[in-house]
Each structure stands twice: as C-alpha cells, then as structure tokens.
Amino acid sequence: MIRTLMLAAALLVGSVLPMHADADKRINVVTSFSILADFAKNVGGDRVQVSSLVGPNGDSHVYTPTPADVKAIGEAAVVIVNGWGFEGWLNRLAASARNSSRGGKITIVEATKNIPALKDNDPHDHDHGHHHAGEIDPHAWQSVENAKIYVQNIRDALIKADPEGATAYRANGDAYVARLDALDREVQAAVASIPKARRKVISSHDAFGYFASRYGIAFLSPQGVSTDSEPSARDVAAIIRQIKSEKIPAVFMENISDPRLMNRIASETGAKVGGTLYTDSLTDENGPAPTYIAMVRHNIKALTSALAD
Ligand code: ZN
C-alpha cells in the first residue's frame, strides 16, 4: 500500500515536473514494423523517440491495430511505413486516427520510395485466389542495397519533420549507410562461398525475392508474398515434388511463421531443416536478430552453413 502511494506520488510529481527535459524535445517517430524502427533509430539517434506498431517477431501482413496504435500515429511527428501493400491494415488505421478526437494531420512516409519494385511471379500462386499474380513483392529490405534507399528516405522524412536536426540526420545516415555497404559486401562474399548448384532453399513465404535477385540464391515457398492465408494442399505437393526433382538441400523456418508445415515438408523430402530465417521482423534484444544488421548476418550464416557441401 505504501509502495503504491509512493508510486502514485512519483507519477504525480513526474507529470507536473518533467524529469527528462531533453527527452521531451525528441520528435516522436512511429514505424509500422521493427526493421523500419531500427533504421529510424540509426538515422535519428538521440533526437528521436521511435516506436513500432508491430513489435518483435510480429507478422505485419496479418496485424490487427489496437486503439493504442490509433493514438500513437495521431501523436507522431512522422509515421514511416513500407508501403506496396505490406501493411494491409494501414489505411483503416490512418482513417481512424484522422477521425479521432485529435483530428490532427498525419504524415505517412513510404520508405520504399525510389526502390525498383519486383513483381511476384511465383508460378505456384496463380489460380488460388489468395494471391494475385503480378502483385508487387513488398519485402525490398532483404536486399541490403535497397536498405540504403530506405535509410535515405527515412533521413529525408526526419529532416522534413525536424529541420533543425538536418546535419545530425545526414551524418548519422551516412555513417549507417557505410555500415550497410560493408554488410552488402559481406553477404556477397558469403554467397560466393556456397557451391553454385546448392544455392537454392525453401522458406515458408516469399520474403526473399529481393535477396535472391541481388545475391543469387533461389528461394521457393509454399506460401506467396503474404502470410494472410494457408498454402493449399496443391501448393505443398508442388513444393515437395520440386524439392525432390531439384535436390534442394535445405528448408528454413521463419520467425513469423508456424514451423509445423516446414517440418512436415522436410520429413517428406529428406531435405534438412536449416534453422530459422528472420524475414519480416526483428527479434527482441535477447534474440539473434535485434537489429537489421544482426538479422542479415544471422540469415547468411544460417544459409551458408546449411548449403555448404
Ligand atoms: Zn512477408
């Protein structure tokens, strides 16, 4: 009881006399998912307070926004999203926030601006209704080259929201892009170490189109570019036939997907389970992919060890 009173008193004092004057000056940035939050933290540094609507290990394809999200985007200086249909729930959320009592203007920035889009043309998906052939594949961040464009777009959005911070955002952005350049070379070197004939794997959903296009590992998936419906029995049978005929060495779990299907595919084909790939979401601080750079490093390590001879 005494503790409760003390806590209440502390909260009261805190609300009257802000203890963290500097923290209060930070601009409030909301991102749709954890990878964008990591980019925004790297560019924004100590001038920004970043929060993510979809948290660690969350699946942005099928997310259901909460009333707290409506409030969060209503109060944000800038909202940064992927776009290209990745956040299918975004328009309704933005409309709710615009109609809420605050009724303020909401600035939404698509971080994929200027990135050359890939169409998803996985032949498995054509006639199943859960997936539209020719749909844009939204997972552009899986190419590190594209991640640099995300970072530039986020830098420009922060400068627009907080012009006084322009010098800091440019310096932070340049430093982070230099780390991404090094990471891009690291991925290319890792893939070069895998024998060419073994550069093909199965993952749960089509999240690696941009990775495949830049680095040259083929990915096949029983599920399309979204996770919003289960793959059909026919999709799964087709993948199993393909693993056998092309002798695909490994199948991978994803942190956002149910592992049971991939375990079943592995046991029916004799392909090995290569571990977990982090696709659409980071992990929390204690997981193996708390940042974008850690995520890419984890994925290339999993791929190279599963595909080595
Ligand atoms: Zn995805």
mmCIF file of C-alpha atoms and ligand atoms in Angstrom:
data_model
loop_
_atom_site.group_PDB
_atom_site.id
_atom_site.type_symbol
_atom_site.label_atom_id
_atom_site.label_comp_id
_atom_site.label_asym_id
_atom_site.label_seq_id
_atom_site.Cartn_x
_atom_site.Cartn_y
_atom_site.Cartn_z
ATOM 1 C CA MET A 1 0.000 0.000 0.000
ATOM 2 C CA ILE A 2 2.759 2.416 0.977
ATOM 3 C CA ARG A 3 4.626 1.435 -2.163
ATOM 4 C CA THR A 4 1.530 2.114 -4.267
ATOM 5 C CA LEU A 5 1.164 5.557 -2.708
ATOM 6 C CA MET A 6 4.808 6.335 -3.294
ATOM 7 C CA LEU A 7 4.487 5.270 -6.900
ATOM 8 C CA ALA A 8 1.384 7.397 -7.328
ATOM 9 C CA ALA A 9 3.218 10.352 -5.784
ATOM 10 C CA ALA A 10 6.193 9.812 -8.063
ATOM 11 C CA LEU A 11 3.930 9.706 -11.124
ATOM 12 C CA LEU A 12 2.183 12.874 -9.993
ATOM 13 C CA VAL A 13 5.463 14.724 -9.500
ATOM 14 C CA GLY A 14 6.692 13.353 -12.824
ATOM 15 C CA SER A 15 3.676 14.702 -14.640
ATOM 16 C CA VAL A 16 3.962 18.148 -13.091
ATOM 17 C CA LEU A 17 7.726 18.494 -13.323
ATOM 18 C CA PRO A 18 9.160 16.642 -16.318
ATOM 19 C CA MET A 19 12.364 14.969 -15.169
ATOM 20 C CA HIS A 20 13.768 14.446 -18.654
ATOM 21 C CA ALA A 21 13.693 17.794 -20.347
ATOM 22 C CA ASP A 22 15.890 16.544 -23.199
ATOM 23 C CA ALA A 23 13.739 13.501 -23.771
ATOM 24 C CA ASP A 24 10.717 15.739 -24.167
ATOM 25 C CA LYS A 25 12.322 17.569 -27.066
ATOM 26 C CA ARG A 26 12.792 14.383 -29.041
ATOM 27 C CA ILE A 27 10.467 14.011 -32.006
ATOM 28 C CA ASN A 28 8.046 11.158 -31.925
ATOM 29 C CA VAL A 29 8.525 8.711 -34.813
ATOM 30 C CA VAL A 30 6.220 5.748 -35.316
ATOM 31 C CA THR A 31 7.114 2.976 -37.743
ATOM 32 C CA SER A 32 4.901 0.146 -38.902
ATOM 33 C CA PHE A 33 7.358 -2.649 -38.126
ATOM 34 C CA SER A 34 10.577 -3.373 -36.266
ATOM 35 C CA ILE A 35 13.043 -3.224 -39.192
ATOM 36 C CA LEU A 36 11.957 0.326 -40.035
ATOM 37 C CA ALA A 37 12.218 1.220 -36.336
ATOM 38 C CA ASP A 38 15.845 0.077 -36.338
ATOM 39 C CA PHE A 39 16.594 2.190 -39.444
ATOM 40 C CA ALA A 40 14.870 5.214 -37.853
ATOM 41 C CA LYS A 41 16.839 4.815 -34.600
ATOM 42 C CA ASN A 42 20.103 4.659 -36.517
ATOM 43 C CA VAL A 43 19.313 7.799 -38.508
ATOM 44 C CA GLY A 44 17.514 9.684 -35.739
ATOM 45 C CA GLY A 45 19.957 8.982 -32.907
ATOM 46 C CA ASP A 46 19.114 10.880 -29.742
ATOM 47 C CA ARG A 47 16.848 13.393 -31.486
ATOM 48 C CA VAL A 48 14.051 10.855 -31.970
ATOM 49 C CA GLN A 49 11.826 8.640 -29.883
ATOM 50 C CA VAL A 50 10.941 5.647 -32.077
ATOM 51 C CA SER A 51 8.158 3.160 -31.541
ATOM 52 C CA SER A 52 6.929 0.379 -33.786
ATOM 53 C CA LEU A 53 3.299 -0.678 -34.250
ATOM 54 C CA VAL A 54 4.142 -4.318 -35.000
ATOM 55 C CA GLY A 55 6.662 -5.456 -32.410
ATOM 56 C CA PRO A 56 9.488 -8.025 -32.426
ATOM 57 C CA ASN A 57 8.605 -11.339 -34.108
ATOM 58 C CA GLY A 58 5.253 -9.882 -35.197
ATOM 59 C CA ASP A 59 3.716 -10.542 -38.603
ATOM 60 C CA SER A 60 2.898 -7.262 -40.341
ATOM 61 C CA HIS A 61 0.914 -8.976 -43.111
ATOM 62 C CA VAL A 62 -1.860 -10.001 -40.724
ATOM 63 C CA TYR A 63 -1.578 -7.460 -37.921
ATOM 64 C CA THR A 64 -4.684 -6.095 -36.175
ATOM 65 C CA PRO A 65 -4.149 -2.500 -34.978
ATOM 66 C CA THR A 66 -5.181 -1.567 -31.440
ATOM 67 C CA PRO A 67 -6.722 1.639 -30.035
ATOM 68 C CA ALA A 68 -3.231 2.442 -28.683
ATOM 69 C CA ASP A 69 -1.958 2.409 -32.289
ATOM 70 C CA VAL A 70 -4.607 4.952 -33.310
ATOM 71 C CA LYS A 71 -3.374 7.211 -30.516
ATOM 72 C CA ALA A 72 0.301 6.565 -31.377
ATOM 73 C CA ILE A 73 0.027 7.572 -35.019
ATOM 74 C CA GLY A 74 -2.182 10.535 -34.103
ATOM 75 C CA GLU A 75 0.622 11.849 -31.889
ATOM 76 C CA ALA A 76 3.558 11.044 -34.200
ATOM 77 C CA ALA A 77 5.593 13.757 -35.923
ATOM 78 C CA VAL A 78 6.014 11.283 -38.763
ATOM 79 C CA VAL A 79 4.771 7.756 -39.477
ATOM 80 C CA ILE A 80 7.134 5.603 -41.539
ATOM 81 C CA VAL A 81 5.771 2.571 -43.369
ATOM 82 C CA ASN A 82 6.981 0.143 -46.017
ATOM 83 C CA GLY A 83 4.077 0.565 -48.440
ATOM 84 C CA TRP A 84 3.437 -1.635 -51.508
ATOM 85 C CA GLY A 85 0.575 -3.336 -49.689
ATOM 86 C CA PHE A 86 2.784 -4.751 -46.936
ATOM 87 C CA GLU A 87 0.678 -3.131 -44.210
ATOM 88 C CA GLY A 88 -2.782 -4.061 -45.491
ATOM 89 C CA TRP A 89 -4.305 -2.667 -42.283
ATOM 90 C CA LEU A 90 -2.694 0.769 -42.580
ATOM 91 C CA ASN A 91 -5.360 2.734 -44.456
ATOM 92 C CA ARG A 92 -8.078 1.849 -41.957
ATOM 93 C CA LEU A 93 -5.782 2.685 -39.060
ATOM 94 C CA ALA A 94 -4.873 6.045 -40.599
ATOM 95 C CA ALA A 95 -8.553 6.819 -41.227
ATOM 96 C CA SER A 96 -9.385 6.019 -37.588
ATOM 97 C CA ALA A 97 -6.603 8.280 -36.389
ATOM 98 C CA ARG A 98 -7.708 11.114 -38.697
ATOM 99 C CA ASN A 99 -11.298 10.787 -37.448
ATOM 100 C CA SER A 100 -10.334 10.558 -33.794
ATOM 101 C CA SER A 101 -10.879 13.471 -31.434
ATOM 102 C CA ARG A 102 -7.366 14.791 -32.008
ATOM 103 C CA GLY A 103 -8.166 15.014 -35.700
ATOM 104 C CA GLY A 104 -4.637 16.193 -36.493
ATOM 105 C CA LYS A 105 -2.779 15.898 -39.742
ATOM 106 C CA ILE A 106 -0.915 12.615 -40.055
ATOM 107 C CA THR A 107 2.219 12.423 -42.176
ATOM 108 C CA ILE A 108 2.795 8.941 -43.574
ATOM 109 C CA VAL A 109 6.028 8.292 -45.478
ATOM 110 C CA GLU A 110 6.630 5.196 -47.597
ATOM 111 C CA ALA A 111 10.231 4.125 -47.087
ATOM 112 C CA THR A 112 10.307 2.137 -50.352
ATOM 113 C CA LYS A 113 10.115 5.300 -52.487
ATOM 114 C CA ASN A 114 12.581 5.137 -55.446
ATOM 115 C CA ILE A 115 13.271 1.422 -54.985
ATOM 116 C CA PRO A 116 12.746 -0.585 -58.198
ATOM 117 C CA ALA A 117 9.827 -2.887 -57.361
ATOM 118 C CA LEU A 118 9.855 -6.588 -58.159
ATOM 119 C CA LYS A 119 6.651 -8.290 -59.176
ATOM 120 C CA ASP A 120 5.935 -11.576 -57.521
ATOM 121 C CA ASN A 121 5.724 -14.117 -60.299
ATOM 122 C CA ASP A 122 5.814 -17.362 -58.381
ATOM 123 C CA PRO A 123 4.039 -19.837 -60.663
ATOM 124 C CA HIS A 124 2.557 -21.697 -57.678
ATOM 125 C CA ASP A 125 0.235 -18.914 -56.814
ATOM 126 C CA HIS A 126 -1.635 -18.124 -59.967
ATOM 127 C CA ASP A 127 -5.034 -19.725 -59.611
ATOM 128 C CA HIS A 128 -5.581 -19.915 -55.882
ATOM 129 C CA GLY A 129 -7.340 -16.670 -55.131
ATOM 130 C CA HIS A 130 -5.195 -15.947 -52.046
ATOM 131 C CA HIS A 131 -2.641 -14.240 -54.143
ATOM 132 C CA HIS A 132 -2.649 -12.033 -57.186
ATOM 133 C CA ALA A 133 -0.155 -12.782 -59.920
ATOM 134 C CA GLY A 134 1.852 -9.687 -60.703
ATOM 135 C CA GLU A 135 1.406 -8.271 -57.219
ATOM 136 C CA ILE A 136 4.353 -6.138 -56.033
ATOM 137 C CA ASP A 137 6.633 -8.014 -53.676
ATOM 138 C CA PRO A 138 6.924 -5.680 -50.651
ATOM 139 C CA HIS A 139 9.993 -7.288 -48.988
ATOM 140 C CA ALA A 140 12.529 -4.893 -50.546
ATOM 141 C CA TRP A 141 14.613 -4.595 -47.335
ATOM 142 C CA GLN A 142 16.003 -8.108 -47.851
ATOM 143 C CA SER A 143 18.476 -6.621 -50.333
ATOM 144 C CA VAL A 144 20.993 -4.560 -48.364
ATOM 145 C CA GLU A 145 21.380 -2.329 -51.426
ATOM 146 C CA ASN A 146 17.700 -1.411 -51.024
ATOM 147 C CA ALA A 147 18.089 -0.928 -47.270
ATOM 148 C CA LYS A 148 20.339 2.013 -48.121
ATOM 149 C CA ILE A 149 17.452 3.634 -50.034
ATOM 150 C CA TYR A 150 15.100 3.022 -47.100
ATOM 151 C CA VAL A 151 17.626 4.824 -44.906
ATOM 152 C CA GLN A 152 17.850 7.784 -47.316
ATOM 153 C CA ASN A 153 14.058 8.090 -47.413
ATOM 154 C CA ILE A 154 13.861 7.935 -43.619
ATOM 155 C CA ARG A 155 16.616 10.569 -43.350
ATOM 156 C CA ASP A 156 14.663 12.887 -45.682
ATOM 157 C CA ALA A 157 11.450 12.308 -43.701
ATOM 158 C CA LEU A 158 13.185 13.153 -40.410
ATOM 159 C CA ILE A 159 14.739 16.303 -41.894
ATOM 160 C CA LYS A 160 11.302 17.418 -43.071
ATOM 161 C CA ALA A 161 9.758 16.734 -39.643
ATOM 162 C CA ASP A 162 12.673 18.299 -37.718
ATOM 163 C CA PRO A 163 14.731 20.634 -39.958
ATOM 164 C CA GLU A 164 16.966 21.694 -37.050
ATOM 165 C CA GLY A 165 18.301 18.151 -36.927
ATOM 166 C CA ALA A 166 19.289 18.045 -40.613
ATOM 167 C CA THR A 167 23.047 17.980 -40.001
ATOM 168 C CA ALA A 168 22.748 15.213 -37.427
ATOM 169 C CA TYR A 169 20.401 13.135 -39.585
ATOM 170 C CA ARG A 170 22.742 13.425 -42.590
ATOM 171 C CA ALA A 171 25.794 12.452 -40.548
ATOM 172 C CA ASN A 172 24.019 9.522 -38.867
ATOM 173 C CA GLY A 173 22.565 8.400 -42.194
ATOM 174 C CA ASP A 174 25.966 8.488 -43.931
ATOM 175 C CA ALA A 175 27.601 6.512 -41.111
ATOM 176 C CA TYR A 176 24.881 3.879 -41.158
ATOM 177 C CA VAL A 177 24.901 3.607 -44.970
ATOM 178 C CA ALA A 178 28.669 2.961 -44.771
ATOM 179 C CA ARG A 179 27.942 0.042 -42.411
ATOM 180 C CA LEU A 180 25.311 -1.227 -44.861
ATOM 181 C CA ASP A 181 27.824 -1.043 -47.722
ATOM 182 C CA ALA A 182 30.164 -3.262 -45.733
ATOM 183 C CA LEU A 183 27.275 -5.616 -44.918
ATOM 184 C CA ASP A 184 26.316 -5.859 -48.605
ATOM 185 C CA ARG A 185 29.887 -6.953 -49.454
ATOM 186 C CA GLU A 186 29.762 -9.447 -46.583
ATOM 187 C CA VAL A 187 26.606 -11.060 -48.000
ATOM 188 C CA GLN A 188 28.124 -11.262 -51.489
ATOM 189 C CA ALA A 189 31.265 -12.923 -50.130
ATOM 190 C CA ALA A 190 29.198 -15.397 -48.096
ATOM 191 C CA VAL A 191 27.066 -16.402 -51.082
ATOM 192 C CA ALA A 192 30.186 -16.752 -53.255
ATOM 193 C CA SER A 193 31.410 -19.418 -50.791
ATOM 194 C CA ILE A 194 28.355 -21.642 -51.479
ATOM 195 C CA PRO A 195 28.715 -24.059 -54.420
ATOM 196 C CA LYS A 196 26.532 -22.739 -57.289
ATOM 197 C CA ALA A 197 24.441 -25.904 -57.608
ATOM 198 C CA ARG A 198 23.465 -25.696 -53.928
ATOM 199 C CA ARG A 199 22.232 -22.100 -53.942
ATOM 200 C CA LYS A 200 18.540 -22.955 -53.531
ATOM 201 C CA VAL A 201 16.353 -23.280 -50.453
ATOM 202 C CA ILE A 202 12.748 -23.429 -49.326
ATOM 203 C CA SER A 203 11.308 -20.813 -46.970
ATOM 204 C CA SER A 204 7.756 -20.528 -45.611
ATOM 205 C CA HIS A 205 6.645 -17.454 -47.540
ATOM 206 C CA ASP A 206 8.080 -15.469 -50.451
ATOM 207 C CA ALA A 207 10.107 -12.918 -48.466
ATOM 208 C CA PHE A 208 13.428 -13.275 -50.282
ATOM 209 C CA GLY A 209 12.714 -12.114 -53.829
ATOM 210 C CA TYR A 210 14.993 -9.076 -53.494
ATOM 211 C CA PHE A 211 17.667 -11.089 -51.704
ATOM 212 C CA ALA A 212 17.532 -13.684 -54.499
ATOM 213 C CA SER A 213 17.688 -11.016 -57.166
ATOM 214 C CA ARG A 214 20.734 -9.257 -55.662
ATOM 215 C CA TYR A 215 22.732 -12.188 -54.266
ATOM 216 C CA GLY A 216 21.732 -15.186 -56.375
ATOM 217 C CA ILE A 217 20.241 -17.745 -54.020
ATOM 218 C CA ALA A 218 16.942 -19.180 -55.283
ATOM 219 C CA PHE A 219 14.089 -19.316 -52.774
ATOM 220 C CA LEU A 220 10.927 -21.350 -53.225
ATOM 221 C CA SER A 221 7.954 -21.054 -50.898
ATOM 222 C CA PRO A 222 4.677 -22.878 -50.427
ATOM 223 C CA GLN A 223 3.096 -19.562 -49.450
ATOM 224 C CA GLY A 224 3.011 -16.394 -51.573
ATOM 225 C CA VAL A 225 4.341 -12.930 -50.724
ATOM 226 C CA SER A 226 1.796 -12.558 -47.932
ATOM 227 C CA THR A 227 1.092 -14.811 -44.958
ATOM 228 C CA ASP A 228 -2.618 -13.998 -44.911
ATOM 229 C CA SER A 229 -3.765 -17.462 -45.921
ATOM 230 C CA GLU A 230 -2.509 -21.014 -45.584
ATOM 231 C CA PRO A 231 -0.873 -22.653 -48.604
ATOM 232 C CA SER A 232 -3.170 -25.140 -50.327
ATOM 233 C CA ALA A 233 -2.506 -28.883 -50.361
ATOM 234 C CA ARG A 234 -1.691 -28.481 -54.063
ATOM 235 C CA ASP A 235 0.951 -25.803 -53.343
ATOM 236 C CA VAL A 236 2.560 -28.033 -50.736
ATOM 237 C CA ALA A 237 2.525 -31.076 -53.031
ATOM 238 C CA ALA A 238 4.130 -28.994 -55.804
ATOM 239 C CA ILE A 239 6.906 -27.830 -53.479
ATOM 240 C CA ILE A 240 7.565 -31.390 -52.308
ATOM 241 C CA ARG A 241 7.871 -32.591 -55.922
ATOM 242 C CA GLN A 242 10.215 -29.721 -56.718
ATOM 243 C CA ILE A 243 12.472 -30.336 -53.702
ATOM 244 C CA LYS A 244 12.844 -33.953 -54.796
ATOM 245 C CA SER A 245 13.392 -33.290 -58.502
ATOM 246 C CA GLU A 246 15.823 -30.383 -57.985
ATOM 247 C CA LYS A 247 17.524 -31.925 -54.947
ATOM 248 C CA ILE A 248 17.054 -28.751 -52.899
ATOM 249 C CA PRO A 249 19.344 -29.151 -49.876
ATOM 250 C CA ALA A 250 17.525 -27.307 -47.094
ATOM 251 C CA VAL A 251 14.256 -25.873 -45.852
ATOM 252 C CA PHE A 252 14.051 -22.964 -43.422
ATOM 253 C CA MET A 253 11.626 -21.865 -40.734
ATOM 254 C CA GLU A 254 10.741 -18.201 -40.318
ATOM 255 C CA ASN A 255 10.355 -16.316 -37.097
ATOM 256 C CA ILE A 256 6.901 -15.114 -38.129
ATOM 257 C CA SER A 257 5.537 -18.468 -39.347
ATOM 258 C CA ASP A 258 4.264 -21.703 -37.846
ATOM 259 C CA PRO A 259 7.151 -24.241 -38.105
ATOM 260 C CA ARG A 260 4.929 -27.331 -38.493
ATOM 261 C CA LEU A 261 4.477 -27.171 -42.265
ATOM 262 C CA MET A 262 8.199 -26.785 -42.916
ATOM 263 C CA ASN A 263 8.967 -29.689 -40.558
ATOM 264 C CA ARG A 264 6.486 -31.820 -42.481
ATOM 265 C CA ILE A 265 7.983 -30.838 -45.843
ATOM 266 C CA ALA A 266 11.466 -31.660 -44.522
ATOM 267 C CA SER A 267 10.445 -35.076 -43.255
ATOM 268 C CA GLU A 268 8.643 -35.958 -46.506
ATOM 269 C CA THR A 269 11.557 -34.955 -48.731
ATOM 270 C CA GLY A 270 14.649 -35.675 -46.672
ATOM 271 C CA ALA A 271 15.775 -32.042 -47.058
ATOM 272 C CA LYS A 272 17.460 -30.794 -43.933
ATOM 273 C CA VAL A 273 15.961 -28.129 -41.709
ATOM 274 C CA GLY A 274 18.427 -25.265 -41.981
ATOM 275 C CA GLY A 275 17.197 -23.317 -38.970
ATOM 276 C CA THR A 276 15.226 -20.095 -38.784
ATOM 277 C CA LEU A 277 15.427 -17.155 -41.150
ATOM 278 C CA TYR A 278 14.347 -13.723 -39.961
ATOM 279 C CA THR A 279 12.215 -12.210 -42.665
ATOM 280 C CA ASP A 280 9.638 -9.573 -41.819
ATOM 281 C CA SER A 281 10.523 -8.828 -38.230
ATOM 282 C CA LEU A 282 13.433 -8.452 -35.842
ATOM 283 C CA THR A 283 13.662 -10.296 -32.536
ATOM 284 C CA ASP A 284 13.738 -8.628 -29.142
ATOM 285 C CA GLU A 285 17.088 -7.670 -27.558
ATOM 286 C CA ASN A 286 17.767 -11.233 -26.372
ATOM 287 C CA GLY A 287 17.113 -12.922 -29.727
ATOM 288 C CA PRO A 288 19.596 -13.464 -32.572
ATOM 289 C CA ALA A 289 18.271 -10.591 -34.729
ATOM 290 C CA PRO A 290 17.672 -7.500 -32.574
ATOM 291 C CA THR A 291 18.880 -5.188 -35.375
ATOM 292 C CA TYR A 292 18.708 -5.230 -39.171
ATOM 293 C CA ILE A 293 22.465 -5.819 -39.476
ATOM 294 C CA ALA A 294 22.301 -8.695 -36.964
ATOM 295 C CA MET A 295 19.316 -10.133 -38.863
ATOM 296 C CA VAL A 296 21.133 -10.164 -42.223
ATOM 297 C CA ARG A 297 24.251 -11.676 -40.604
ATOM 298 C CA HIS A 298 22.172 -14.364 -38.897
ATOM 299 C CA ASN A 299 20.440 -15.238 -42.174
ATOM 300 C CA ILE A 300 23.632 -15.519 -44.218
ATOM 301 C CA LYS A 301 25.244 -17.649 -41.514
ATOM 302 C CA ALA A 302 22.216 -19.981 -41.486
ATOM 303 C CA LEU A 303 22.240 -20.175 -45.298
ATOM 304 C CA THR A 304 25.954 -20.780 -45.697
ATOM 305 C CA SER A 305 26.098 -23.459 -43.027
ATOM 306 C CA ALA A 306 23.046 -25.304 -44.409
ATOM 307 C CA LEU A 307 24.180 -25.084 -48.039
ATOM 308 C CA ALA A 308 27.906 -25.790 -47.659
ATOM 309 C CA ASP A 309 28.905 -29.136 -49.120
HETATM 310 ZN ZN ZN B 1 6.337 -11.221 -45.656
#
